[in-house]
CSV table of C-alpha atoms (C1' of nucleotides) in Angstrom, one decimal:
chain,number,residue,atom,x,y,z
A,28,UNK,CA,-40.0,-80.3,-35.1
A,29,UNK,CA,-38.8,-78.5,-31.7
A,30,UNK,CA,-36.4,-76.2,-32.2
A,31,UNK,CA,-36.5,-74.2,-28.8
A,32,UNK,CA,-35.3,-71.3,-30.2
A,33,UNK,CA,-38.8,-69.6,-29.1
A,34,UNK,CA,-39.6,-66.6,-27.3
A,35,UNK,CA,-42.2,-68.1,-25.6
A,36,UNK,CA,-40.1,-70.7,-24.3
A,37,UNK,CA,-37.3,-69.0,-23.2
A,38,UNK,CA,-39.3,-66.6,-21.2
A,39,UNK,CA,-41.3,-69.3,-19.5
A,40,UNK,CA,-38.0,-70.8,-18.4
A,41,UNK,CA,-36.6,-67.0,-17.2
A,42,UNK,CA,-39.9,-67.4,-15.2
A,43,UNK,CA,-39.4,-70.4,-13.6
A,44,UNK,CA,-36.4,-68.8,-12.0
A,45,UNK,CA,-38.5,-66.5,-10.5
A,46,UNK,CA,-37.3,-63.5,-13.4
A,47,UNK,CA,-39.6,-61.1,-14.2
A,48,UNK,CA,-40.8,-60.5,-17.7
A,49,UNK,CA,-39.8,-57.1,-18.5
A,50,UNK,CA,-39.9,-55.6,-22.0
A,51,UNK,CA,-36.2,-55.3,-22.1
A,52,UNK,CA,-35.9,-59.1,-21.1
A,53,UNK,CA,-38.7,-59.6,-23.8
A,54,UNK,CA,-37.0,-57.5,-26.9
A,55,UNK,CA,-33.7,-59.1,-26.0
A,56,UNK,CA,-35.0,-62.7,-25.7
A,57,UNK,CA,-37.3,-62.4,-28.9
A,58,UNK,CA,-33.9,-61.1,-30.9
A,59,UNK,CA,-32.0,-63.9,-29.4
A,60,UNK,CA,-34.6,-66.5,-30.6
A,61,UNK,CA,-34.7,-64.8,-33.9
A,62,UNK,CA,-31.1,-65.4,-34.4
A,63,UNK,CA,-31.3,-68.9,-33.2
A,64,UNK,CA,-33.8,-70.0,-35.8
A,65,UNK,CA,-31.4,-68.5,-38.3
A,66,UNK,CA,-28.1,-70.1,-37.0
A,67,UNK,CA,-26.9,-66.8,-36.8
A,68,UNK,CA,-24.5,-65.9,-33.5
A,69,UNK,CA,-23.6,-62.4,-32.1
A,70,UNK,CA,-21.5,-60.1,-29.8
A,71,UNK,CA,-22.9,-58.4,-26.8
A,72,UNK,CA,-22.7,-55.1,-28.7
A,73,UNK,CA,-24.2,-56.6,-31.9
A,74,UNK,CA,-27.5,-57.8,-29.6
A,75,UNK,CA,-27.6,-54.1,-28.4
A,76,UNK,CA,-27.6,-52.4,-31.6
A,77,UNK,CA,-30.0,-54.7,-32.7
A,78,UNK,CA,-32.3,-54.5,-29.8
A,79,UNK,CA,-32.2,-50.6,-29.8
A,80,UNK,CA,-33.7,-50.9,-33.1
A,81,UNK,CA,-37.2,-51.8,-31.4
A,82,UNK,CA,-36.8,-50.8,-27.9
A,83,UNK,CA,-34.3,-47.7,-28.2
A,84,UNK,CA,-34.1,-46.7,-24.6
A,85,UNK,CA,-32.7,-50.6,-23.7
A,86,UNK,CA,-29.2,-50.0,-21.7
A,87,UNK,CA,-26.0,-51.5,-22.7
A,88,UNK,CA,-25.9,-53.0,-19.2
A,89,UNK,CA,-29.2,-54.6,-19.4
A,90,UNK,CA,-27.9,-56.4,-22.2
A,91,UNK,CA,-24.7,-57.6,-20.4
A,92,UNK,CA,-26.6,-58.5,-17.5
A,93,UNK,CA,-29.7,-60.2,-19.5
A,94,UNK,CA,-26.4,-62.3,-21.6
A,95,UNK,CA,-25.3,-63.2,-18.2
A,96,UNK,CA,-28.8,-64.6,-17.0
A,97,UNK,CA,-29.3,-66.5,-20.3
A,98,UNK,CA,-25.8,-67.8,-20.3
A,99,UNK,CA,-26.2,-69.2,-16.7
A,100,UNK,CA,-29.8,-70.6,-17.9
A,101,UNK,CA,-28.2,-72.5,-20.3
A,102,UNK,CA,-30.1,-70.9,-22.9
A,103,UNK,CA,-27.2,-69.3,-24.7
A,104,UNK,CA,-23.7,-70.5,-25.4
A,105,UNK,CA,-20.5,-68.3,-25.1
A,106,UNK,CA,-17.9,-69.1,-27.8
A,107,UNK,CA,-14.6,-67.7,-26.9
A,108,UNK,CA,-12.4,-67.3,-29.9
A,109,UNK,CA,-8.9,-67.3,-29.9
A,110,UNK,CA,-8.1,-63.6,-30.3
A,111,UNK,CA,-10.4,-63.0,-27.2
A,112,UNK,CA,-13.5,-62.0,-28.8
A,113,UNK,CA,-16.5,-63.5,-27.3
A,114,UNK,CA,-19.6,-64.4,-29.1
A,115,UNK,CA,-23.1,-66.0,-28.2
A,116,UNK,CA,-25.7,-68.3,-29.9
A,117,UNK,CA,-28.6,-69.6,-28.5
A,118,UNK,CA,-28.8,-72.9,-27.3
A,119,UNK,CA,-31.1,-76.1,-26.7
A,120,UNK,CA,-30.4,-76.6,-23.3
A,121,UNK,CA,-29.2,-79.9,-22.6
A,122,UNK,CA,-28.6,-81.0,-25.6
A,123,UNK,CA,-24.8,-82.1,-26.2
A,124,UNK,CA,-23.1,-80.4,-29.2
A,125,UNK,CA,-20.5,-78.3,-30.3
A,126,UNK,CA,-20.0,-75.6,-32.5
A,127,UNK,CA,-18.7,-75.2,-36.1
A,128,UNK,CA,-18.1,-71.8,-36.8
A,129,UNK,CA,-17.4,-69.5,-40.1
A,130,UNK,CA,-14.5,-67.5,-40.1
A,131,UNK,CA,-15.8,-64.7,-41.9
A,132,UNK,CA,-19.6,-64.2,-41.4
A,133,UNK,CA,-19.8,-66.1,-37.9
A,134,UNK,CA,-22.5,-68.4,-38.9
A,135,UNK,CA,-22.6,-71.2,-36.3
A,136,UNK,CA,-23.6,-74.6,-36.9
A,137,UNK,CA,-24.1,-77.1,-34.1
A,138,UNK,CA,-22.4,-80.3,-34.8
A,139,UNK,CA,-22.5,-83.7,-33.5
A,140,UNK,CA,-18.7,-84.2,-33.4
A,141,UNK,CA,-17.2,-85.5,-30.3
A,142,UNK,CA,-14.5,-87.4,-28.7
A,143,UNK,CA,-16.1,-90.5,-27.3
A,144,UNK,CA,-16.8,-90.3,-23.5
A,145,UNK,CA,-14.3,-93.4,-22.8
A,146,UNK,CA,-11.6,-91.9,-24.2
A,147,UNK,CA,-11.7,-88.6,-22.9
A,148,UNK,CA,-12.0,-90.0,-19.3
A,149,UNK,CA,-9.4,-91.9,-20.4
A,150,UNK,CA,-6.9,-89.7,-21.2
A,151,UNK,CA,-7.9,-87.4,-18.1
A,152,UNK,CA,-7.2,-90.8,-15.9
A,153,UNK,CA,-4.0,-91.1,-17.6
A,154,UNK,CA,-3.2,-87.7,-16.2
A,155,UNK,CA,-4.6,-87.9,-12.7
A,156,UNK,CA,-7.5,-85.6,-13.6
A,157,UNK,CA,-11.0,-85.7,-12.8
A,158,UNK,CA,-13.1,-84.8,-15.9
A,159,UNK,CA,-15.5,-82.0,-15.4
A,160,UNK,CA,-16.2,-80.8,-18.9
A,161,UNK,CA,-14.6,-80.1,-22.2
A,162,UNK,CA,-15.2,-78.3,-25.4
A,163,UNK,CA,-15.0,-79.3,-29.3
A,164,UNK,CA,-14.8,-75.9,-31.7
A,165,UNK,CA,-14.4,-75.9,-35.4
A,166,UNK,CA,-13.8,-73.1,-37.5
A,167,UNK,CA,-13.9,-72.8,-41.4
A,168,UNK,CA,-15.5,-70.9,-44.1
A,169,UNK,CA,-19.4,-71.3,-44.8
A,170,UNK,CA,-20.8,-72.0,-48.6
A,171,UNK,CA,-21.7,-68.4,-48.9
A,172,UNK,CA,-18.6,-67.0,-47.7
A,173,UNK,CA,-16.3,-69.5,-49.6
A,174,UNK,CA,-18.3,-68.4,-52.8
A,175,UNK,CA,-17.8,-64.9,-52.2
A,176,UNK,CA,-14.1,-65.2,-52.0
B,9,UNK,CA,14.0,-86.8,-24.1
B,10,UNK,CA,13.4,-83.1,-26.2
B,11,UNK,CA,11.0,-80.9,-24.4
B,12,UNK,CA,11.3,-78.2,-26.5
B,13,UNK,CA,11.1,-75.7,-23.3
B,14,UNK,CA,14.0,-74.8,-23.6
B,15,UNK,CA,15.6,-71.0,-23.3
B,16,UNK,CA,18.1,-71.3,-25.8
B,17,UNK,CA,15.9,-73.3,-28.3
B,18,UNK,CA,13.3,-70.5,-27.9
B,19,UNK,CA,15.6,-67.4,-28.5
B,20,UNK,CA,17.3,-69.2,-31.6
B,21,UNK,CA,13.7,-69.2,-33.0
B,22,UNK,CA,13.3,-65.8,-32.7
B,23,UNK,CA,16.5,-64.9,-34.0
B,24,UNK,CA,15.9,-67.0,-37.1
B,25,UNK,CA,13.4,-64.4,-37.6
B,26,UNK,CA,15.4,-61.8,-37.5
B,27,UNK,CA,14.6,-60.7,-33.7
B,28,UNK,CA,17.1,-59.1,-31.4
B,29,UNK,CA,18.2,-60.9,-28.5
B,30,UNK,CA,17.2,-58.3,-25.6
B,31,UNK,CA,17.7,-58.6,-21.8
B,32,UNK,CA,13.9,-58.4,-21.6
B,33,UNK,CA,13.3,-60.9,-24.2
B,34,UNK,CA,15.6,-63.5,-22.6
B,35,UNK,CA,14.0,-63.0,-19.1
B,36,UNK,CA,10.3,-63.5,-20.3
B,37,UNK,CA,11.4,-66.4,-22.4
B,38,UNK,CA,13.5,-68.0,-19.8
B,39,UNK,CA,10.2,-67.8,-17.4
B,40,UNK,CA,8.3,-69.1,-20.0
B,41,UNK,CA,10.2,-72.1,-20.7
B,42,UNK,CA,10.9,-72.9,-16.8
B,43,UNK,CA,6.6,-72.9,-16.8
B,44,UNK,CA,6.7,-75.0,-19.7
B,45,UNK,CA,8.8,-77.5,-18.0
B,46,UNK,CA,6.6,-77.5,-14.9
B,47,UNK,CA,3.4,-77.7,-17.4
B,48,UNK,CA,2.3,-74.5,-15.6
B,49,UNK,CA,0.4,-72.1,-17.5
B,50,UNK,CA,0.1,-68.0,-17.1
B,51,UNK,CA,-1.5,-65.0,-17.6
B,52,UNK,CA,0.1,-61.9,-19.0
B,53,UNK,CA,-0.2,-60.2,-15.9
B,54,UNK,CA,1.3,-63.2,-14.0
B,55,UNK,CA,4.3,-63.3,-16.3
B,56,UNK,CA,4.9,-59.7,-15.8
B,57,UNK,CA,4.8,-60.4,-11.9
B,58,UNK,CA,7.3,-63.5,-12.1
B,59,UNK,CA,9.9,-61.8,-14.7
B,60,UNK,CA,9.9,-58.8,-12.5
B,61,UNK,CA,11.4,-60.1,-9.9
B,62,UNK,CA,14.6,-61.0,-11.9
B,63,UNK,CA,14.4,-58.0,-14.1
B,64,UNK,CA,12.1,-55.2,-12.2
B,65,UNK,CA,12.2,-52.7,-14.9
B,66,UNK,CA,10.6,-55.1,-17.8
B,67,UNK,CA,7.5,-52.7,-18.5
B,68,UNK,CA,3.7,-54.2,-18.7
B,69,UNK,CA,3.8,-53.5,-22.8
B,70,UNK,CA,7.2,-55.6,-23.5
B,71,UNK,CA,5.2,-58.7,-22.1
B,72,UNK,CA,2.2,-58.2,-24.3
B,73,UNK,CA,4.4,-57.5,-26.7
B,74,UNK,CA,6.5,-60.7,-26.1
B,75,UNK,CA,3.4,-63.2,-25.9
B,76,UNK,CA,2.4,-61.9,-29.0
B,77,UNK,CA,5.5,-62.3,-30.7
B,78,UNK,CA,6.0,-65.6,-29.1
B,79,UNK,CA,2.4,-66.9,-29.8
B,80,UNK,CA,2.7,-66.0,-33.9
B,81,UNK,CA,5.8,-68.2,-33.7
B,82,UNK,CA,4.1,-71.1,-32.3
B,83,UNK,CA,6.1,-70.9,-29.4
B,84,UNK,CA,3.3,-70.1,-27.0
B,85,UNK,CA,-0.3,-72.0,-27.0
B,86,UNK,CA,-3.4,-69.3,-25.8
B,87,UNK,CA,-6.5,-71.0,-24.1
B,88,UNK,CA,-9.7,-68.9,-24.1
B,89,UNK,CA,-11.8,-69.9,-21.0
B,90,UNK,CA,-15.4,-69.6,-21.2
B,91,UNK,CA,-15.5,-66.5,-18.8
B,92,UNK,CA,-13.1,-64.7,-21.2
B,93,UNK,CA,-10.1,-65.2,-19.2
B,94,UNK,CA,-7.1,-66.0,-21.3
B,95,UNK,CA,-4.1,-68.0,-20.4
B,96,UNK,CA,-0.5,-69.4,-22.6
B,97,UNK,CA,1.4,-72.1,-22.1
B,98,UNK,CA,5.0,-73.1,-23.8
B,99,UNK,CA,4.4,-75.3,-26.8
B,100,UNK,CA,5.9,-77.6,-28.9
B,101,UNK,CA,6.1,-76.0,-32.4
B,102,UNK,CA,4.3,-78.0,-34.9
B,103,UNK,CA,2.9,-80.8,-32.4
B,104,UNK,CA,-0.6,-81.6,-32.8
B,105,UNK,CA,-2.1,-81.6,-29.7
B,106,UNK,CA,-5.0,-80.3,-27.1
B,107,UNK,CA,-4.9,-79.2,-23.7
B,108,UNK,CA,-6.0,-80.7,-20.3
B,109,UNK,CA,-6.3,-77.6,-17.8
B,110,UNK,CA,-7.3,-77.8,-14.0
B,111,UNK,CA,-10.1,-75.8,-12.9
B,112,UNK,CA,-8.3,-75.0,-9.9
B,113,UNK,CA,-4.7,-74.4,-10.5
B,114,UNK,CA,-4.5,-74.5,-14.0
B,115,UNK,CA,-1.8,-76.8,-14.7
B,116,UNK,CA,-2.0,-77.4,-18.4
B,117,UNK,CA,-1.3,-81.2,-19.6
B,118,UNK,CA,-1.0,-81.6,-23.3
B,119,UNK,CA,-3.2,-84.7,-24.4
B,120,UNK,CA,-3.3,-86.8,-27.9
B,121,UNK,CA,-6.8,-87.2,-27.8
B,122,UNK,CA,-8.7,-85.8,-30.9
B,123,UNK,CA,-11.4,-86.3,-33.6
B,124,UNK,CA,-10.2,-87.9,-36.5
B,125,UNK,CA,-9.2,-85.8,-39.4
B,126,UNK,CA,-11.8,-87.4,-41.9
B,127,UNK,CA,-14.5,-87.0,-39.5
B,128,UNK,CA,-14.3,-83.5,-38.7
B,129,UNK,CA,-13.5,-82.8,-42.8
B,130,UNK,CA,-16.7,-84.9,-43.2
B,131,UNK,CA,-19.1,-82.7,-40.5
B,132,UNK,CA,-17.9,-80.0,-41.9
B,133,UNK,CA,-18.5,-80.9,-45.9
B,134,UNK,CA,-21.7,-82.1,-44.6
B,135,UNK,CA,-22.6,-78.4,-43.3
B,136,UNK,CA,-21.0,-76.7,-46.0
B,137,UNK,CA,-17.7,-76.0,-44.7
B,138,UNK,CA,-14.2,-75.7,-45.6
B,139,UNK,CA,-12.5,-76.4,-42.3
B,140,UNK,CA,-9.7,-74.2,-41.4
B,141,UNK,CA,-8.7,-75.2,-37.9
B,142,UNK,CA,-10.2,-76.7,-34.5
B,143,UNK,CA,-9.8,-77.0,-30.8
B,144,UNK,CA,-10.5,-79.6,-28.2
B,145,UNK,CA,-10.2,-78.5,-24.5
B,146,UNK,CA,-10.9,-80.5,-21.6
B,147,UNK,CA,-11.2,-79.1,-18.4
B,148,UNK,CA,-10.9,-81.4,-14.6
B,149,UNK,CA,-9.5,-81.4,-11.4
B,150,UNK,CA,-5.7,-82.6,-11.1
B,151,UNK,CA,-4.7,-85.0,-8.8
B,152,UNK,CA,-3.0,-82.3,-6.5
B,153,UNK,CA,-6.2,-80.3,-6.4
B,154,UNK,CA,-8.5,-83.4,-6.3
B,155,UNK,CA,-6.6,-84.6,-2.9
B,156,UNK,CA,-6.2,-81.0,-1.2
B,157,UNK,CA,-10.5,-80.7,-1.8
C,6,DT,C1',24.9,-45.6,-37.3
C,7,DT,C1',20.9,-47.9,-38.4
C,8,DT,C1',17.1,-49.9,-36.9
C,9,DT,C1',14.6,-52.3,-33.6
C,10,DC,C1',13.0,-52.5,-28.7
C,11,DT,C1',11.8,-50.6,-24.6
C,12,DG,C1',9.6,-48.1,-20.6
C,13,DC,C1',6.4,-45.0,-19.6
C,14,DA,C1',2.1,-43.2,-19.7
C,15,DA,C1',-2.0,-42.0,-21.5
C,16,DA,C1',-6.1,-43.7,-24.7
C,17,DC,C1',-8.9,-47.6,-25.5
C,18,DG,C1',-12.9,-50.6,-25.4
C,19,DG,C1',-15.6,-54.0,-23.6
C,20,DT,C1',-17.7,-55.2,-19.5
C,21,DT,C1',-18.9,-54.4,-14.8
C,22,DT,C1',-21.0,-51.5,-10.8
C,23,DG,C1',-23.1,-47.5,-8.0
C,24,DC,C1',-27.3,-45.7,-7.4
C,25,DA,C1',-31.6,-43.2,-7.7
C,26,DT,C1',-35.7,-44.6,-10.4
C,27,DC,C1',-39.1,-47.2,-12.4
C,28,DG,C1',-42.3,-50.9,-13.0
C,29,DC,C1',-43.5,-56.1,-12.2
C,30,DT,C1',-46.1,-58.7,-9.3
D,17,DA,C1',-46.3,-51.8,-1.5
D,18,DG,C1',-42.2,-54.2,-2.0
D,19,DC,C1',-38.5,-55.4,-4.1
D,20,DG,C1',-36.4,-56.9,-8.5
D,21,DA,C1',-35.0,-54.6,-13.0
D,22,DT,C1',-33.4,-50.6,-15.5
D,23,DG,C1',-30.7,-46.7,-17.7
D,24,DC,C1',-27.2,-43.9,-17.0
D,25,DA,C1',-22.7,-42.8,-16.1
D,26,DA,C1',-18.5,-43.4,-14.2
D,27,DA,C1',-15.2,-47.1,-12.6
D,28,DC,C1',-12.4,-51.0,-14.3
D,29,DC,C1',-9.4,-53.7,-16.1
D,30,DG,C1',-6.7,-56.2,-19.4
D,31,DT,C1',-4.5,-54.5,-23.4
D,32,DT,C1',-2.8,-51.5,-26.8
D,33,DT,C1',-0.4,-47.5,-28.8
D,34,DG,C1',2.7,-43.1,-29.4
D,35,DC,C1',6.7,-41.6,-28.5
D,36,DA,C1',11.4,-40.1,-27.1
D,37,DG,C1',15.2,-42.7,-25.3
D,38,DA,C1',18.4,-47.0,-25.1
D,39,DA,C1',20.3,-50.6,-26.9
D,40,DA,C1',21.4,-54.1,-30.5
D,41,DA,C1',23.6,-55.3,-34.8
DNA sequence: TTTTCTGCAAACGGTTTGCATCGCT
DNA sequence: AGCGATGCAAACCGTTTGCAGAAAA
């Protein structure tokens, strides 16, 4: 089963863009891929702290720059919370899916629920809009956090 | 037809909470209601600049404090964009709806599209989650901006 | 008169940038 | 060798906070 949350595949995707395979980028991608496999998401700062355990001199700026790169390559999804917080999680490029996020531990599950395409377009057309994108985010409490409460 | 984007009604709602009817709050609510009627959304800073034209000594902090108040009263919706920007727009309290936002001019239209409740709960349950909320945001280009392009 | 609200200015926190240097290729 | 990427620290920018004074009730 192909998960896509695989360090090598992600680095290859970067290489294809002419980006260099550097030590900080490898460490960051490894962490992102690991978390992707566990279905865990993270903040920029969390990623920095985690990566520093293995590569202590990776700078904060590099983390932001790499997150930006990965996001625009479609390897990372950005989730914006209503309170303005931003979190990220590894993404299978090209797959159409949305997210279900735990309010407590921020575990993220990809879900296939979506509004049917024709309905989306219909609503947009009625408002005189040309649709460019959409997002569906569900929030709740995962089994583990539910049990602990 | 009741739009709800009405200065008096909003101030009454605040009064019901024991909040005082002050000059800055009146000016802010008037602007928010006016924009609500036009279907326009705004940033905190935009609201500050607009209000200052009529009430030049309203402070920035008051704008943030009032936005926070209105949001928690359900009179204002916060829309988080993928790039981290936050915008607000007047909301009819209690109505279940989502948003269609113009990528260019940020005009916001309320839409009734939604994923059916049972489907939402179903997906959540399958993932072991207890659902607490959800959001659906559509993005696109409104008729006017489409024409200008 | 009491309490809430306000403006100001300083603090804050996350993100971005400028720059000299480092290290892929 | 050449140019992209990096770390550092300073700058940034939107937001929040502490506080003394102003204004609702």
